[in-house]
Coordinates of C-alpha atoms in Angstrom, one line a residue:
X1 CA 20.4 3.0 5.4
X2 CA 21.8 -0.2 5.5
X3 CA 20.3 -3.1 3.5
X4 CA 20.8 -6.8 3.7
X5 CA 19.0 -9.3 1.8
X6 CA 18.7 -13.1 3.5
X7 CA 16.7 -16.8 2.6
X8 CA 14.4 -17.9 4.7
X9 CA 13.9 -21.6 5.5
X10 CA 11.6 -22.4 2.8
X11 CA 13.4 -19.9 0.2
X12 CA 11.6 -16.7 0.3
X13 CA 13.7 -13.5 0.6
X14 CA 13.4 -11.3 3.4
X15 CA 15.4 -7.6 3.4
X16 CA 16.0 -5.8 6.4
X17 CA 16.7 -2.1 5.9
X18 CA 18.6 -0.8 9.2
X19 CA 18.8 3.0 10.1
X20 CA 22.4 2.1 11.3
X21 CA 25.6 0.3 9.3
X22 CA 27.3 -1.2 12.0
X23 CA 23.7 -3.9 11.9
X24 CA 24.5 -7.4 11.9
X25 CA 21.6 -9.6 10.1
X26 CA 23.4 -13.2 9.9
X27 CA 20.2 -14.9 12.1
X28 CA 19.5 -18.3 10.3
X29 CA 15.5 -19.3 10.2
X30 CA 15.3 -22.4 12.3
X31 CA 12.0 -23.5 11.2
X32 CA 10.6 -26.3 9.3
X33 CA 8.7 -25.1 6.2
X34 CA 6.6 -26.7 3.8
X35 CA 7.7 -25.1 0.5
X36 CA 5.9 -22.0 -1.2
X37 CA 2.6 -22.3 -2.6
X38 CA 2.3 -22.1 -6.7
X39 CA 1.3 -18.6 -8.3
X40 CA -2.6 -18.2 -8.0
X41 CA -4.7 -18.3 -11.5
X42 CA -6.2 -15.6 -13.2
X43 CA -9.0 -15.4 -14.8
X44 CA -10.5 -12.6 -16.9
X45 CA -14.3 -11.3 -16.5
X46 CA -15.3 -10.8 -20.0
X47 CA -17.9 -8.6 -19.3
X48 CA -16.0 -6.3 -17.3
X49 CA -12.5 -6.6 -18.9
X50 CA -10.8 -7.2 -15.4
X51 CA -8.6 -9.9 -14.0
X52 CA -9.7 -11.7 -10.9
X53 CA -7.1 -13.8 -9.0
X54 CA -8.1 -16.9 -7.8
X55 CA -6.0 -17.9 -5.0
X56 CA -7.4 -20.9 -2.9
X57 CA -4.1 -21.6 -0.8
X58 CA -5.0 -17.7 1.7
X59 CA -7.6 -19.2 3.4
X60 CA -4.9 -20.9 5.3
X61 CA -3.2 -17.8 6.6
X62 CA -3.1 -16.7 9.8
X63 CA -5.7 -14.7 11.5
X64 CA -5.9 -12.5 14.2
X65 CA -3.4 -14.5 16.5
X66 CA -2.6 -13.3 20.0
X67 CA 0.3 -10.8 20.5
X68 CA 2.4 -14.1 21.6
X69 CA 1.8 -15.3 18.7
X70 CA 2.6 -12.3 15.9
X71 CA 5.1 -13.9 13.2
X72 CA 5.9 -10.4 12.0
X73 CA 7.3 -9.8 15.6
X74 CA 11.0 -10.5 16.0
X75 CA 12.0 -14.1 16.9
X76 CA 12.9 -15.3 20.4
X77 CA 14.7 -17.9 21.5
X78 CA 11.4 -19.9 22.6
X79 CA 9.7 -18.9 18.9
X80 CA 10.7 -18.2 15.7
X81 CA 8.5 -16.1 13.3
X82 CA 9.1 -14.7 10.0
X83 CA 11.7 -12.3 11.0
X84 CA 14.7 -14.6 12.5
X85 CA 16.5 -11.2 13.3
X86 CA 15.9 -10.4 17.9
X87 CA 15.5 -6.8 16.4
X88 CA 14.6 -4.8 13.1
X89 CA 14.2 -1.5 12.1
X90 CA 11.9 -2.3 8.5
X91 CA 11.9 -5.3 7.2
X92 CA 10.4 -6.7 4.2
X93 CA 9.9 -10.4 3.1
X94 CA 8.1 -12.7 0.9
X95 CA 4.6 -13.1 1.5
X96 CA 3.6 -16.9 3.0
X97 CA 0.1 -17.1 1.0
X98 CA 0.6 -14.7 -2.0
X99 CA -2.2 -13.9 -4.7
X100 CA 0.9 -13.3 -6.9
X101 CA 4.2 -15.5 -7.4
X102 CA 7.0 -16.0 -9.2
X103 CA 6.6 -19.3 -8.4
X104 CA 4.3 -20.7 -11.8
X105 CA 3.6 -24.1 -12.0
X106 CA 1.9 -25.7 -14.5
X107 CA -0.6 -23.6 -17.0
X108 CA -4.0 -23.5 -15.9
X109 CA -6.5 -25.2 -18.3
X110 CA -9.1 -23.3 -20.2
X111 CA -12.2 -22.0 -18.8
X112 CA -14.5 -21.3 -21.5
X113 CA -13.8 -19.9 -25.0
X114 CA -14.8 -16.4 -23.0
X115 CA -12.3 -16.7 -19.9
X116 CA -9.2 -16.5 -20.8
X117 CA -6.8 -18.1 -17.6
X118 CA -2.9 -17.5 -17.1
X119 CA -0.7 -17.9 -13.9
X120 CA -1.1 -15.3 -11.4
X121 CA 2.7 -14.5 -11.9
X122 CA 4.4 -11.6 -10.2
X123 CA 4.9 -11.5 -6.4
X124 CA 3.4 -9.9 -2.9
X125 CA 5.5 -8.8 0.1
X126 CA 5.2 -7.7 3.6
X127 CA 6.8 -4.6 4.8
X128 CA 6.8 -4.3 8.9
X129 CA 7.6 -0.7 9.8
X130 CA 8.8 -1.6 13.2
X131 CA 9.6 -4.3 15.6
X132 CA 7.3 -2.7 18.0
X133 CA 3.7 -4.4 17.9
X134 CA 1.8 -2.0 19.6
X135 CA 3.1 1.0 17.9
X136 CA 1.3 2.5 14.8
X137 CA 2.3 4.4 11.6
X138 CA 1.2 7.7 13.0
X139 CA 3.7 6.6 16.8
X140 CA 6.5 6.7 14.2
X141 CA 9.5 9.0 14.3
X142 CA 10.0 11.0 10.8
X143 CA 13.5 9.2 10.6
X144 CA 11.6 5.3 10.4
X145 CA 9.3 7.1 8.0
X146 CA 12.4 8.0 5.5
X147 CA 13.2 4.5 6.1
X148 CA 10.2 3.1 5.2
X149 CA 9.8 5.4 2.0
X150 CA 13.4 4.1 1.1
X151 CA 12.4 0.6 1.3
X152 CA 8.9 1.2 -0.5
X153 CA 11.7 3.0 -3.2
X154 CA 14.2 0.2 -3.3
X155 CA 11.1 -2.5 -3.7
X156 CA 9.4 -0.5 -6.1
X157 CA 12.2 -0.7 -8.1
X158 CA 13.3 -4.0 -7.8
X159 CA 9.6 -5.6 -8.2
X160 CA 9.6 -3.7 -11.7
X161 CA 12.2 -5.1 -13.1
X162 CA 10.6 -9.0 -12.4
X163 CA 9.5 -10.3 -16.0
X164 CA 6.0 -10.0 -16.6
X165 CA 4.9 -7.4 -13.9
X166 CA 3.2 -3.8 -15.4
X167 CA 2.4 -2.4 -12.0
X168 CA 3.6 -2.3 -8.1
X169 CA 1.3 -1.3 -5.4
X170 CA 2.6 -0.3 -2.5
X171 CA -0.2 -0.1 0.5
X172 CA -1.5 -0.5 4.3
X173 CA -4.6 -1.5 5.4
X174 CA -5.4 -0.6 9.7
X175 CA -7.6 -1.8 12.0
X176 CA -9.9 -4.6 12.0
X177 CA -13.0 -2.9 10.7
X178 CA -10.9 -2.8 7.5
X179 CA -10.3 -6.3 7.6
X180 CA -6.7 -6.6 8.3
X181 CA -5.4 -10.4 10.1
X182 CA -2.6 -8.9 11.9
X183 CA -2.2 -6.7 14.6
X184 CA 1.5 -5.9 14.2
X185 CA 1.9 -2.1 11.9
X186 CA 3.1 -3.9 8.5
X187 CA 2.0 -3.1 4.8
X188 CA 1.8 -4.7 1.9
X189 CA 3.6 -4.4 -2.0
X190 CA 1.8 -6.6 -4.8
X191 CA 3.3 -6.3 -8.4
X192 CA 0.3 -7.1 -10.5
X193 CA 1.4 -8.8 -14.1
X194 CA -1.6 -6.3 -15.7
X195 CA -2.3 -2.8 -15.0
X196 CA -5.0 -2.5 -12.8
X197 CA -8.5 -1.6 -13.8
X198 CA -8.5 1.4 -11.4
X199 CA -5.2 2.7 -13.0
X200 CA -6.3 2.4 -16.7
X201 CA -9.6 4.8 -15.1
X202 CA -7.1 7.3 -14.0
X203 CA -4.7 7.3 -17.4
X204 CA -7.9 7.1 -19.6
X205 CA -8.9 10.3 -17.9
X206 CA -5.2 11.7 -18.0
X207 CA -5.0 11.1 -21.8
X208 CA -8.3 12.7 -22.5
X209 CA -7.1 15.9 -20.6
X210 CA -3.1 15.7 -22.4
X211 CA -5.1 15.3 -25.5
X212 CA -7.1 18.4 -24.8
X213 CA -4.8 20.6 -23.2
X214 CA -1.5 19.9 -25.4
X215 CA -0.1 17.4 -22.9
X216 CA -0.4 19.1 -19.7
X217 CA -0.4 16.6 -16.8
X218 CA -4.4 16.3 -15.5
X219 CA -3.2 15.2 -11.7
X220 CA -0.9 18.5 -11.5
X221 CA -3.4 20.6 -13.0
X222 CA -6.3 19.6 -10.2
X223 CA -3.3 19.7 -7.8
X224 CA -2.5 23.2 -8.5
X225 CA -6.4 23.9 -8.5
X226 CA -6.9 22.6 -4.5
X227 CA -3.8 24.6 -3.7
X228 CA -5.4 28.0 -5.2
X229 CA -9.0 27.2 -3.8
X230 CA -7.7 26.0 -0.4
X231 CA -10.9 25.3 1.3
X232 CA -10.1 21.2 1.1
X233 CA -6.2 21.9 1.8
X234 CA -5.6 20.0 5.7
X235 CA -1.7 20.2 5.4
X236 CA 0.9 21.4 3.3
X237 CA 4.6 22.0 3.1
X238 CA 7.3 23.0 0.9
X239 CA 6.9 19.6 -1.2
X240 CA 3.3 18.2 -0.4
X241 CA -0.1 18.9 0.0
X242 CA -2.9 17.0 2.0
X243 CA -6.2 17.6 0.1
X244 CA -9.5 16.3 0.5
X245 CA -10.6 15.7 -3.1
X246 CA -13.5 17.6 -4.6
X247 CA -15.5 14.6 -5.3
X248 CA -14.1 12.3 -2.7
X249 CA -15.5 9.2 -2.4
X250 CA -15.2 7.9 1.2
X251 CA -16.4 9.9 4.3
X252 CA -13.0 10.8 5.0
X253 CA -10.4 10.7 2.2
X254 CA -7.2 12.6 1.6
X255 CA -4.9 12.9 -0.8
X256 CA -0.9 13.8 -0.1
X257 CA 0.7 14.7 -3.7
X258 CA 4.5 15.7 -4.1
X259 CA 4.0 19.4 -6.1
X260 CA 6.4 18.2 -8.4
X261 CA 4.9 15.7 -10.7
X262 CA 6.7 12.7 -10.7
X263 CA 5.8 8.7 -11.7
X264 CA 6.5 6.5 -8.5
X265 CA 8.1 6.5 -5.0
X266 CA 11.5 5.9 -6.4
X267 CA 11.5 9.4 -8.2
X268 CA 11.6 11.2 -5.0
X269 CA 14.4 13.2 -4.5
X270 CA 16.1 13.5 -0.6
X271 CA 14.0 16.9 0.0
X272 CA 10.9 15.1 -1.1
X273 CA 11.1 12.0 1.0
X274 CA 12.4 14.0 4.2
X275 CA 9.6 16.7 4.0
X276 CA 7.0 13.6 3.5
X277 CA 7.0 12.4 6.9
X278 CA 6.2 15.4 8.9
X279 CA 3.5 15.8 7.0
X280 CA 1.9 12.3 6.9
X281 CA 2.6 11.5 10.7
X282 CA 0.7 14.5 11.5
X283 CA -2.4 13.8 8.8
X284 CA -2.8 10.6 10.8
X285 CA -2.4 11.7 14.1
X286 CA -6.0 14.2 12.9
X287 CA -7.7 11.0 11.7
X288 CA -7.0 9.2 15.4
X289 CA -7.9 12.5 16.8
X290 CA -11.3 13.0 14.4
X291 CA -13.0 10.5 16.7
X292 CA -10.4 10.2 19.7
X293 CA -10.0 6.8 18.6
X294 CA -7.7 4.7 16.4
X295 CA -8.8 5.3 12.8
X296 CA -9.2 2.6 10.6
X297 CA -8.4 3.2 7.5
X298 CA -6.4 2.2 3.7
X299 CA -3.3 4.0 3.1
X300 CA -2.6 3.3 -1.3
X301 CA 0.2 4.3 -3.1
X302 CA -0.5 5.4 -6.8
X303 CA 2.4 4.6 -8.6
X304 CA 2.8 4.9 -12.4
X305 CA 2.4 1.6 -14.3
X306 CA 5.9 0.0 -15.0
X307 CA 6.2 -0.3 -19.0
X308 CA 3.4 2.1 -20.3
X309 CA 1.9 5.7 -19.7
X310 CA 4.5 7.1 -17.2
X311 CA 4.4 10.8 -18.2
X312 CA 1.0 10.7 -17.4
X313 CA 1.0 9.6 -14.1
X314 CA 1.7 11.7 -10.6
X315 CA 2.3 9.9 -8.0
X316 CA 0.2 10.1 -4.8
X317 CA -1.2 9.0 -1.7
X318 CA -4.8 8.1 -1.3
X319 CA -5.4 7.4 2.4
X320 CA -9.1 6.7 3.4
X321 CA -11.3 5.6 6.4
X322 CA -14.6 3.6 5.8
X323 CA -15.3 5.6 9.4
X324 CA -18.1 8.3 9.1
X325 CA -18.6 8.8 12.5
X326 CA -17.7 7.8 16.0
X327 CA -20.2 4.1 16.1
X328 CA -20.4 4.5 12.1
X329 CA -19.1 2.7 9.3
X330 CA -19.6 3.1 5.8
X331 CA -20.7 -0.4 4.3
X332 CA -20.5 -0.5 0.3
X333 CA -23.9 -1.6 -0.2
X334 CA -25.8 -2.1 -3.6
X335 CA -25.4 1.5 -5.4
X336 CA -21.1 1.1 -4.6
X337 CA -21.0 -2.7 -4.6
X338 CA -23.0 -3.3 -7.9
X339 CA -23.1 0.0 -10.0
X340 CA -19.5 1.6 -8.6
X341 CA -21.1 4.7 -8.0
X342 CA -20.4 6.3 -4.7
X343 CA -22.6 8.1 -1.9
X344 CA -20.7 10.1 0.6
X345 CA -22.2 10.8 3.7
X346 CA -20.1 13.8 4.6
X347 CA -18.9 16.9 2.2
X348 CA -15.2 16.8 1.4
X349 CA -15.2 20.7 2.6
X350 CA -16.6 19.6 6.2
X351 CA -14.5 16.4 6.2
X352 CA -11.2 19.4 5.1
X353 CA -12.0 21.3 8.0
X354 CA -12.7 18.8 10.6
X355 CA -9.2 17.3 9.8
X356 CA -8.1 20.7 10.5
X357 CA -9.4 20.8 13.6
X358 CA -8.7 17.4 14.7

């Protein structure tokens, strides 16, 4: 893989990773850009201990726009998007309207004496997995996937070392019903400056079980458990499994875990990152096929935090669909919304084997 880092015309960064060396990446961006917007502001919810990011400057992004229009499409000598290059393979670049920047301006003023308020420093990124805008993750070859596990990698690692950030998120989000605002098959990486409240759930739990067990990993431990029981296993290789967890949330929800317990994307060894794709490309191919439709869904990377609690993390894959049948969508109405606690309309063992099937 071939990487090569550029400025685009306002100042963000923007790295293509190319599948072949002989790439030549020396396209200029021709536009005329306003210059970044400032880091959002935080603000902490006292009553719930979490940090909510107050970004006013996205509802300015784009949304929706025609295929004509994509600026995650290469450029074109009658229109130049984000991506100056005629071709890519992955490419990755700042995001325009960021909930999380490197880019602090002034510190925000003081709420009350019970909201505490700091700059929403750290930084968000686009990562387009092709130039092609009507392809899809699952249309992928297994060699693009590598790539884009090798870019996720490379990020990863180079978002954790930015001062102040404790955790990086890698993630997509497909299809409209999730709420995505472009077309074009691109993720997302943000690196939070906290750890998230979701991740301190899952190392609260983690440290309860180390603490109980004499420091045996809890994520390995219900791995190895799904693997003996097999009845919510969809896929497995030599170096993942595809399980539908026990007490699953959404209608369909699967988890793909690396057997060996490791802390992020970047701890992947060669045989782990090559084995991954198979495996994934065909997981999603049985959610399009669940329905005979294009599944919408959240694919979320669960990465160890940056700074604190890495032995007890595992890395893994949560990818999810708020579809729970062909015209039906799960809405997160007052029990999930307000009280966080989930109702699932299907049973993770019939959700296992309909995947199977698929």
């Amino acid at each position: 893989m071939k990487r090569t880092a550029i400025t685009l015309a306002d100042g963000r960064e923007l790295i293509y990773f190319d599948e072949r060396d002989d790439a030549v990446r020396d396209q200029p961006d021709r536009r005329e850009l306003p210059p970044p917007t400032p880091a959002s502001q935080l603000r902490l919810d006292p009553l719930t201990d979490e940090w909510v990011a107050v970004a006013v400057h996205r509802q300015g992004r784009i949304f929706l726009p025609p295929a004509d229009q994509c600026p995650l499409c290469p450029s074109t000598d009658g229109r130049q998007s984000e991506i100056p290059a005629p071709d890519y393979d992955v490419a990755v670049f700042e995001n325009r309207f960021p909930a999380f920047s490197g880019r602090v301006a002034d510190e925000p003023a003081e709420i009350t004496g019970f909201t505490p308020v700091r700059p929403g420093r750290g930084r968000c990124e686009v990562v387009c997995f092709t130039d092609d805008h009507h392809a899809s993750f699952a249309t992928l070859p297994p060699r693009r996937v590598r790539t884009v596990l090798d870019a996720l990698a490379d990020r990863t690692s180079a978002l954790a070392r930015l001062p102040g950030v404790e955790q990086v998120f890698c993630f997509e989000n497909r299809g409209v019903e999730i709420g995505v605002t472009l077309h074009h098959p691109h993720g997302q990486i943000y690196a939070y400056p906290f750890v998230t409240s979701r991740t301190r759930a899952l190392l609260a739990a983690a440290r309860r079980h180390a603490d109980r067990t004499g420091g045996r990993n809890l994520y390995a431990d219900v791995l190895a458990a799904e693997r003996a029981a097999g009845d919510r296993v969809v896929a497995s290789n030599q170096h993942w499994t595809a399980y539908v967890p026990a007490a699953s949330r959404w209608p369909f929800e699967v988890h793909v875990a690396p057997h060996r317990p490791v802390p992020d994307v970047p701890a992947l060894d060669d045989a782990e990152r090559d084995a991954f794709g198979p495996l994934y490309l065909d997981l999603l191919r049985r959610f399009d096929g669940l329905f005979d439709a294009p599944m919408p869904y959240i694919a979320a990377w669960h990465q160890a935090p940056v700074r604190v609690d890495r032995e007890l993390s595992h890395l893994h894959l949560q990818l999810f669909s708020i579809r729970r049948a062909k015209d039906k969508l799960k809405y997160l109405a007052g029990s999930e919304s307000a009280m966080g606690v989930f109702i699932s309309d299907v049973a993770p063992e019939r959700a296992a084997e309909l995947l199977r099937a698929a």
